[in-house]
CSV table of C-alpha atoms in Angstrom, one decimal:
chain,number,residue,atom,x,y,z
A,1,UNK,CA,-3.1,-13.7,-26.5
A,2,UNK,CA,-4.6,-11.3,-24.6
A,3,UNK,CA,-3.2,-8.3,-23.7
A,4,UNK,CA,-4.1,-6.1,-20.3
A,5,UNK,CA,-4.1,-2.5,-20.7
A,6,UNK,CA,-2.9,-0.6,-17.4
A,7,UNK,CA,-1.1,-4.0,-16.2
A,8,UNK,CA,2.1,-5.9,-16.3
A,9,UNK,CA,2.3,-8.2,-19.4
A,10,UNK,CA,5.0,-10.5,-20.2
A,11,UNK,CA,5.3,-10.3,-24.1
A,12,UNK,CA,8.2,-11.5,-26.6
A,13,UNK,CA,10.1,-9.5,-28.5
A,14,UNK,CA,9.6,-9.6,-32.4
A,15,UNK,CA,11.6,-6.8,-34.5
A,16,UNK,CA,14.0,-4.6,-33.5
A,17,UNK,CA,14.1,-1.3,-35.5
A,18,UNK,CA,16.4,2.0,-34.5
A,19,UNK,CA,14.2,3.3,-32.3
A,20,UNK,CA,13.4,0.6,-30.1
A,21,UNK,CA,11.5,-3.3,-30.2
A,22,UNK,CA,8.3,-4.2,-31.3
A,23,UNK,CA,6.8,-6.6,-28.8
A,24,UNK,CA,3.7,-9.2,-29.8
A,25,UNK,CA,0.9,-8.0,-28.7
A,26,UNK,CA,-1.4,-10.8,-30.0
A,27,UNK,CA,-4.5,-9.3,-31.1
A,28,UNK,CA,-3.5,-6.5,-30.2
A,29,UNK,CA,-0.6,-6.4,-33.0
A,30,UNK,CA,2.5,-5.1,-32.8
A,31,UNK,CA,3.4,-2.8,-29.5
A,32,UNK,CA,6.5,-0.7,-29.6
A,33,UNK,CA,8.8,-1.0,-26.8
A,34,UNK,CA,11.2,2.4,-27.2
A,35,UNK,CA,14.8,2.4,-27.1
A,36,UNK,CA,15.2,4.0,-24.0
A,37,UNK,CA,13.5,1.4,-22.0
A,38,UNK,CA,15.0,-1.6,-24.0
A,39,UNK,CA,17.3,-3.5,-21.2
A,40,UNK,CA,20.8,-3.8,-22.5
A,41,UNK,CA,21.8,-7.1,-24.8
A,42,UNK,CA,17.9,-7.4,-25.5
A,43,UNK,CA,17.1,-9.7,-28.5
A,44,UNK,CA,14.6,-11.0,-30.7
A,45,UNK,CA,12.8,-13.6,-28.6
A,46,UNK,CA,13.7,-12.5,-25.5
A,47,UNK,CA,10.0,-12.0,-23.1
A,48,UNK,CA,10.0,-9.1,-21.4
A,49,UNK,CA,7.9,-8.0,-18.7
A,50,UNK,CA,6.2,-4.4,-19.5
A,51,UNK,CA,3.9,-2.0,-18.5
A,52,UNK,CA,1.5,-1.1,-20.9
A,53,UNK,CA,-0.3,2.0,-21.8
A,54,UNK,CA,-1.4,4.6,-24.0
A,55,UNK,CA,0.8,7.2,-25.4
A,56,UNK,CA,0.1,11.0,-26.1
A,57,UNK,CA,-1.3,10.2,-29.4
A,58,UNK,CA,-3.6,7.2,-27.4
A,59,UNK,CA,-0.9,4.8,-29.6
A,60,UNK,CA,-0.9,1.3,-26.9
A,61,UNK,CA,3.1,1.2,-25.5
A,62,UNK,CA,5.0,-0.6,-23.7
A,63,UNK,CA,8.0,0.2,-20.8
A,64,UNK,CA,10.2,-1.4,-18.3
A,65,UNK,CA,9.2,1.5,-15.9
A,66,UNK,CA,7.0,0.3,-12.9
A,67,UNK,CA,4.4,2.9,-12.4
A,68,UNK,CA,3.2,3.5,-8.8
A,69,UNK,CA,-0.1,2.1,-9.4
A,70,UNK,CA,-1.4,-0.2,-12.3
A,71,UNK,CA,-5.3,-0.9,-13.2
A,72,UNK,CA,-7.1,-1.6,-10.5
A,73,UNK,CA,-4.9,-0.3,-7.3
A,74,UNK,CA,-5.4,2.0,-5.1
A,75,UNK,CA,-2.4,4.5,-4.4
A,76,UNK,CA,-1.3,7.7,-3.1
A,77,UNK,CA,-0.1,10.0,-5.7
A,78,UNK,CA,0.9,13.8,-6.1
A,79,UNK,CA,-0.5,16.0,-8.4
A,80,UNK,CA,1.9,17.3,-11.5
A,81,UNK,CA,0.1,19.6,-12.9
A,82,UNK,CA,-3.7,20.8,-13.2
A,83,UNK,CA,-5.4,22.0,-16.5
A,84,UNK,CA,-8.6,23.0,-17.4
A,85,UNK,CA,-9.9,19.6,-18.0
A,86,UNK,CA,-8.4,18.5,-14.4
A,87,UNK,CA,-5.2,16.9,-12.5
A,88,UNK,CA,-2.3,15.0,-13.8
A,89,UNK,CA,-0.4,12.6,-11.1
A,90,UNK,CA,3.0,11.5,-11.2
A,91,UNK,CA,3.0,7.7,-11.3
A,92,UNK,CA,6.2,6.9,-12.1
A,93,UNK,CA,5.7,7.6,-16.1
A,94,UNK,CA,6.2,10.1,-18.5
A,95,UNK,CA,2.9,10.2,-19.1
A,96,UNK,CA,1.0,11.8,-15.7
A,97,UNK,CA,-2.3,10.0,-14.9
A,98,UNK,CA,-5.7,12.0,-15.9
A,99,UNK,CA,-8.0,12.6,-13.2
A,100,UNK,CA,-10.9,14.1,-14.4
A,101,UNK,CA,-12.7,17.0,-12.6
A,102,UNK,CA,-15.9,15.0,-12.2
A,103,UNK,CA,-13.8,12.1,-10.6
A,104,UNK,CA,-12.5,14.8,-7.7
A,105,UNK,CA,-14.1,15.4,-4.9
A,106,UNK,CA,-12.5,18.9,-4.1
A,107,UNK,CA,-10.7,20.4,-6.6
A,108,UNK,CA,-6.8,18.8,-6.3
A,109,UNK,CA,-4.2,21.6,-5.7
A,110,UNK,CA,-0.8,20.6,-7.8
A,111,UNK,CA,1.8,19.3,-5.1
A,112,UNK,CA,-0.9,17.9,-3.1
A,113,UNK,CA,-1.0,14.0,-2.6
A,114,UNK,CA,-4.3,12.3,-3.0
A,115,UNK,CA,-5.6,8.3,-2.5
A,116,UNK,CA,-7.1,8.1,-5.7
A,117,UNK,CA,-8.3,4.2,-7.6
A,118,UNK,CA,-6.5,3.5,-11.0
A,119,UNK,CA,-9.0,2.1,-13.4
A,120,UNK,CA,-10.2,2.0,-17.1
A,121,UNK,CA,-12.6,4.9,-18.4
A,122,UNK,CA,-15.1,2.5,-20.4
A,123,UNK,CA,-15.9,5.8,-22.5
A,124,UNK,CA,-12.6,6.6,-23.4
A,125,UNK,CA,-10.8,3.6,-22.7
A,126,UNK,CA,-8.1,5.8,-21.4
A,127,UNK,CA,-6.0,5.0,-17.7
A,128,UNK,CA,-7.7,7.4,-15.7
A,129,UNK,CA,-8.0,7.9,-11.3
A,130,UNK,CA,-10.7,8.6,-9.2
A,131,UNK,CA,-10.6,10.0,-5.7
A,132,UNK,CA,-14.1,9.1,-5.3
A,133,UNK,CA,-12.0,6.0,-3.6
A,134,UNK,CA,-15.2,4.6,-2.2
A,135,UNK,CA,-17.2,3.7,-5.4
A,136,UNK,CA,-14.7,1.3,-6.1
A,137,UNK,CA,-14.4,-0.7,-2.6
A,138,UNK,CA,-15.9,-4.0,-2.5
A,139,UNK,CA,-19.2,-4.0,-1.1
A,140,UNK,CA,-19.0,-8.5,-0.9
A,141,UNK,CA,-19.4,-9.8,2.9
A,142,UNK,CA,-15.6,-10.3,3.6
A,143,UNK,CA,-14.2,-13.4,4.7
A,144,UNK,CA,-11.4,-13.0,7.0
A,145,UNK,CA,-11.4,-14.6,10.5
A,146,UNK,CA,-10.0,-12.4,13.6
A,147,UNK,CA,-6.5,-12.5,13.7
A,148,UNK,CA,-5.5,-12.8,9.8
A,149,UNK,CA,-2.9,-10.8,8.7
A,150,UNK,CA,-3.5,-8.1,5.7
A,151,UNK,CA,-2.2,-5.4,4.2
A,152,UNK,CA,-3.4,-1.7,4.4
A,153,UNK,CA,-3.3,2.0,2.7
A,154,UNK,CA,-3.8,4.1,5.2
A,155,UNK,CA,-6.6,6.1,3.8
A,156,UNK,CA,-8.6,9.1,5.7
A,157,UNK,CA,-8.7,10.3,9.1
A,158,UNK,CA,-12.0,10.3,10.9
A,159,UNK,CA,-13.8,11.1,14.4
A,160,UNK,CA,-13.4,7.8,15.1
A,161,UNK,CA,-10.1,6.8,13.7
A,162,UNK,CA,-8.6,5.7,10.5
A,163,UNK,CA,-10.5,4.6,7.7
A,164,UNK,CA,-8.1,2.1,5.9
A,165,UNK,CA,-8.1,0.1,2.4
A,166,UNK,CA,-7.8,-3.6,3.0
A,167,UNK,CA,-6.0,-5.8,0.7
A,168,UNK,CA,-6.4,-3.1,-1.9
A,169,UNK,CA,-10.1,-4.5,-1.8
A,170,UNK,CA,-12.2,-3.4,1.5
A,171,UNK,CA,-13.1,-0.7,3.5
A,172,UNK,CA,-11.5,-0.6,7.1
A,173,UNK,CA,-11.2,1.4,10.3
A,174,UNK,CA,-8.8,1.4,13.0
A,175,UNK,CA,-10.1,2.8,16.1
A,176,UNK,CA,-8.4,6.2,17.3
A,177,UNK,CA,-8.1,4.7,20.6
A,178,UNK,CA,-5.9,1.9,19.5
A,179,UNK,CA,-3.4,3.7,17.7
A,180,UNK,CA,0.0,4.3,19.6
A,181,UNK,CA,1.9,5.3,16.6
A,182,UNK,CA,1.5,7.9,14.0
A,183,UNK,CA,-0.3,7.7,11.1
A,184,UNK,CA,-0.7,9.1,7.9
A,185,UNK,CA,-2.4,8.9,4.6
A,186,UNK,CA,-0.9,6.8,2.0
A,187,UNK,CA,1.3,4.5,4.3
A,188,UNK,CA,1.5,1.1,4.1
A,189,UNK,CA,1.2,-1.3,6.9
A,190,UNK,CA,0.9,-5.0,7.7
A,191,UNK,CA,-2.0,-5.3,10.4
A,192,UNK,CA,-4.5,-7.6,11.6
A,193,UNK,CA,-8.0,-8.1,11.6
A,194,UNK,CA,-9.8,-7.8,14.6
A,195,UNK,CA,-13.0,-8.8,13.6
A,196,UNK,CA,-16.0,-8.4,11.2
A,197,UNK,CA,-18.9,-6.6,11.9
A,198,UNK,CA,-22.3,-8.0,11.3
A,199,UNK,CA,-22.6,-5.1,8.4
A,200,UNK,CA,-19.4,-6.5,7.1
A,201,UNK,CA,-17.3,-3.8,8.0
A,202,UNK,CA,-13.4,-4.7,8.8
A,203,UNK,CA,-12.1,-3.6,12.7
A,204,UNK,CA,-8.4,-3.4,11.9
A,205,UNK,CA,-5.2,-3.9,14.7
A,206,UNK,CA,-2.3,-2.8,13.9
A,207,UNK,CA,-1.0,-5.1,16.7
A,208,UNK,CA,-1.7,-9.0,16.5
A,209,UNK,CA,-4.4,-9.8,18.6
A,210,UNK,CA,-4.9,-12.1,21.4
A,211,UNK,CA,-2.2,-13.8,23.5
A,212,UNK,CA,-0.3,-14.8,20.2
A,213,UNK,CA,1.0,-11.0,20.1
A,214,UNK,CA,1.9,-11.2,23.2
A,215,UNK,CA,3.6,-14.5,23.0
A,216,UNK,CA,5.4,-13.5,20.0
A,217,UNK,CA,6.4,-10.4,21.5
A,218,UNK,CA,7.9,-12.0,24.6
A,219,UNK,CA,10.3,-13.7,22.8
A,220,UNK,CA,11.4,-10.6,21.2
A,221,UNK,CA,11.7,-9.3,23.7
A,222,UNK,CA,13.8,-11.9,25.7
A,223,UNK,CA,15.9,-11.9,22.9
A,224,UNK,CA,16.2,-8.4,23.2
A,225,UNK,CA,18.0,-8.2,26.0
A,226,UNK,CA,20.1,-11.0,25.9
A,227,UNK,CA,21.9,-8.8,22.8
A,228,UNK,CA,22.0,-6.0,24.8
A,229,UNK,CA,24.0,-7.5,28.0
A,230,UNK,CA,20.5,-8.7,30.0
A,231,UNK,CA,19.0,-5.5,30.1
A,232,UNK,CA,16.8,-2.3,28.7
A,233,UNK,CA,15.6,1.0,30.3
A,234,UNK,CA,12.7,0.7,29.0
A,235,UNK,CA,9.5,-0.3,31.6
A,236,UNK,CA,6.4,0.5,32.4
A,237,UNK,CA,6.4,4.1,33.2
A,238,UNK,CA,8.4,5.0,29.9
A,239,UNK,CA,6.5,6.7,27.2
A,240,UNK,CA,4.2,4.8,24.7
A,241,UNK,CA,6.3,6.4,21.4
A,242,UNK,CA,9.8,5.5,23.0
A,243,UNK,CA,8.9,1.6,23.5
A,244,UNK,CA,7.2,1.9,19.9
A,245,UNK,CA,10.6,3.4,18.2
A,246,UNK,CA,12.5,0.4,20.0
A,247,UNK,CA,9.9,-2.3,19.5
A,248,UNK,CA,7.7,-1.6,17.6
A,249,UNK,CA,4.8,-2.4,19.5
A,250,UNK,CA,2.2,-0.5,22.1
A,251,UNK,CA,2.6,0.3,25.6
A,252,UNK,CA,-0.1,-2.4,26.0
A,253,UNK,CA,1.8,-5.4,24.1
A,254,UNK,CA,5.1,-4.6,26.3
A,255,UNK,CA,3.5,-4.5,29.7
A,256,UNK,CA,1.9,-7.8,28.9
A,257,UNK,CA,4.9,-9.4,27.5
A,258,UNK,CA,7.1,-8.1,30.8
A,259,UNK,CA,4.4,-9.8,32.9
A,260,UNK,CA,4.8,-12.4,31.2
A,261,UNK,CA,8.7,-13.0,31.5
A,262,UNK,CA,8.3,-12.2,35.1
A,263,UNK,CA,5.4,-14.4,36.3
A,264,UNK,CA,8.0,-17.0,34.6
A,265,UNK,CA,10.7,-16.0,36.9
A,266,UNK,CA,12.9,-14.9,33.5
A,267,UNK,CA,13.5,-11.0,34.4
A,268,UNK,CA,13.4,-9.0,37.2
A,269,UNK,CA,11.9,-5.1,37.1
A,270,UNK,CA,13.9,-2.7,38.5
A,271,UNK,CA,13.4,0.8,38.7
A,272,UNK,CA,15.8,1.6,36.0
A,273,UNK,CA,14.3,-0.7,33.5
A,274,UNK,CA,14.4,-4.7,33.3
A,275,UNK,CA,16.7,-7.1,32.9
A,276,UNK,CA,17.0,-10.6,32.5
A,277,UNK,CA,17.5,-12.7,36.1
């Protein structure tokens, strides 16, 4: 069996002592699971999905706890407390996360949150986080066609937007002149890929691209009003924020979509709003 350190392992339960369960760790031998994190009616050969790290003592453990971040992630997380030898983040665990001075790029401030990459020190073999978050993006040719949908961190603004991690795997940007929301670091989004650039660099939408969105959209928004008695106040002269709170698309995406329903003879535009006909 092989055991992953900083990850979510499903391991069986093999003693139970006072103070808590030993797991089987395969190779790894015996891990302790302590008796506050042991779920209630847990018994000898029950499996058990755990987090596993290292204590204060460097002793491997296991919890039921779900950190904020496991090996390999990249996350947004507040600094606990800063020593000599550097910053400590709450993720979720007793134990804070170690991010060593040489793995800052300015010197973390306690209460501050920072996007930071959870990985294994191959010195130490300790959990440790970088915010030098861009040593440890994929630098492979991507291969996502324009329109896919992904996930994003919101990671750094920019002069020419937001730099954004993709699929907790590639580097991003979405262009300040496409934004009609607010942003802010260490959100989490669904958005779209607008396309790849020939130095493999990922143009990010937050709004579906194409006539899809818009096709999509117009049936929201036909369903829309016919749950709010065939009509909204919203049209095009209202304010990009107050069509985003209600629809959660842009100014842009809406107009379309009322064109759309109109050209089709299904609303009417007043100037008061729209409503179906």
């Amino acid at each position: 069996m092989n055991i992953k350190l900083g990850k979510t392992n499903r391991l069986t339960v093999v003693k139970a002592v006072d103070f808590g369960m030993y797991l089987d760790g395969g190779y790894a031998g015996e891990i302790l699971l302590p008796l506050r994190y042991v779920p209630e009616g847990c018994r000898v050969g029950d499996e058990l999905d755990v987090f596993l790290y290292l204590d204060s003592e460097e002793r491997l453990v296991a919890t039921t706890l779900k950190p904020l971040a496991e090996v390999g992630d990249f996350a947004c997380l507040q600094v606990a407390w800063v020593n000599q030898f550097g910053a400590f983040l709450d993720w979720g665990l007793m134990k804070d996360l170690f991010v060593p001075f040489r793995e800052q790029k300015m010197k973390m401030q306690k209460g501050n949150r920072y996007i930071v990459h959870v990985h294994i020190d191959e010195d130490s073999y300790r959990i440790v986080a970088s915010a030098k978050v861009e040593h440890y993006l994929s630098d492979e040719t991507p291969s996502y066609h324009a329109g896919d949908e992904v996930q994003i961190l919101v990671w750094q603004k920019t002069d020419l937007g937001f730099k954004v991690i993709v699929d907790n795997r590639f580097p991003g940007l979405i262009y300040g002149n496409e934004i009609f929301r607010s942003l802010s670091m260490g959100e989490r989004l669904t958005a779209y890929v607008k396309q790849i650039r020939p130095d493999g660099k990922i143009d990010i939408t937050l709004q579906k691209p194409g006539q899809d969105g818009v096709t999509d959209f117009s049936a929201v928004l036909l369903a829309h009003l016919r749950r709010h008695c065939g009509k909204t106040t919203l049209g095009d002269k209202s304010p990009a924020e107050e069509i985003y709170a209600v629809f959660g698309v842009s100014k842009k995406v809406f107009k379309k979509a009322v064109g759309d329903l109109y050209k089709k003879r299904l609303i009417e535009i007043a100037d008061d709003g729209i409503r179906l006909v």
